[in-house]
């Protein structure tokens, strides 16, 4: 995938701020610090367009990036950060639920999971939510560079089993560090938005 343009558009805190040009949207969900923003940066070959390791607790912003005038990446706030209050968590839940339920432009959610760890309860809840709303989902198992190759298969199997993954859902191994999985993920995204 050749990137000809990549722009940050908005940190939206309300639906009336979402873009109105009707381009397809690919959303990224996952725990705080799992590597969502890094994944976006690797996909678009920019070091720092998506803000990485931003201060956790910014629980109510959907960050929109427009790529090649063709598709948006929508970076969700990470979940599972311990110091977030119950009120904030609830606001996060309402915003995400509404987006997942009502956003017609949403074509695919990338559920980003750390290859090293068993998916958390929140990961499982998020996956169940996506299934419930019948949203096409791709499980992206990232930070592959953090464990030896010999353990990749075993860890990916563990991720699928813990999530109770639907065998029809794509699972892509990824590393923002090495770029592994990038071509495959672009292929999956382009196929999803063209079909
Ligand atoms: P929030 O925005 O807080 O939800 O976090 P995030 O999911 O956007 O994570 P972010 O991309 O900021 O990455 C968190 C940390 O993990 C950073 O220090 C990244 O450099 C590191 N990281 C992300 N992806 C990878 C990867 O594939 N390999 C390695 N080695 N480090 C990674
Ligand atoms: Mg981020």
JSON list of N, CA and C in Angstrom, two decimals, residues 14 36 48 76 99 128 177 186:
[
{"chain": "A", "resi": 14, "resn": "UNK", "atom": "N", "xyz": [-17.84, 14.23, 20.46]},
{"chain": "A", "resi": 14, "resn": "UNK", "atom": "CA", "xyz": [-19.29, 14.09, 20.26]},
{"chain": "A", "resi": 14, "resn": "UNK", "atom": "C", "xyz": [-19.55, 13.65, 18.82]},
{"chain": "A", "resi": 36, "resn": "UNK", "atom": "N", "xyz": [-2.04, 0.51, 19.78]},
{"chain": "A", "resi": 36, "resn": "UNK", "atom": "CA", "xyz": [-2.98, 0.94, 18.72]},
{"chain": "A", "resi": 36, "resn": "UNK", "atom": "C", "xyz": [-2.40, 2.08, 17.88]},
{"chain": "A", "resi": 48, "resn": "UNK", "atom": "N", "xyz": [5.13, 9.53, 13.83]},
{"chain": "A", "resi": 48, "resn": "UNK", "atom": "CA", "xyz": [4.43, 10.11, 14.97]},
{"chain": "A", "resi": 48, "resn": "UNK", "atom": "C", "xyz": [3.10, 10.77, 14.69]},
{"chain": "A", "resi": 76, "resn": "UNK", "atom": "N", "xyz": [-9.55, 4.44, 19.03]},
{"chain": "A", "resi": 76, "resn": "UNK", "atom": "CA", "xyz": [-10.37, 4.51, 20.26]},
{"chain": "A", "resi": 76, "resn": "UNK", "atom": "C", "xyz": [-9.47, 4.75, 21.46]},
{"chain": "A", "resi": 99, "resn": "UNK", "atom": "N", "xyz": [-21.21, 4.56, 19.08]},
{"chain": "A", "resi": 99, "resn": "UNK", "atom": "CA", "xyz": [-20.45, 4.54, 17.81]},
{"chain": "A", "resi": 99, "resn": "UNK", "atom": "C", "xyz": [-20.62, 3.18, 17.11]},
{"chain": "A", "resi": 128, "resn": "UNK", "atom": "N", "xyz": [-16.97, -9.65, 22.67]},
{"chain": "A", "resi": 128, "resn": "UNK", "atom": "CA", "xyz": [-18.38, -10.07, 22.73]},
{"chain": "A", "resi": 128, "resn": "UNK", "atom": "C", "xyz": [-19.31, -8.96, 22.23]},
{"chain": "A", "resi": 177, "resn": "UNK", "atom": "N", "xyz": [7.13, -2.61, 15.40]},
{"chain": "A", "resi": 177, "resn": "UNK", "atom": "CA", "xyz": [8.58, -2.46, 15.42]},
{"chain": "A", "resi": 177, "resn": "UNK", "atom": "C", "xyz": [9.20, -2.91, 14.09]},
{"chain": "A", "resi": 186, "resn": "UNK", "atom": "N", "xyz": [-3.21, -4.47, 5.44]},
{"chain": "A", "resi": 186, "resn": "UNK", "atom": "CA", "xyz": [-3.72, -3.57, 4.40]},
{"chain": "A", "resi": 186, "resn": "UNK", "atom": "C", "xyz": [-4.61, -4.32, 3.41]}
]
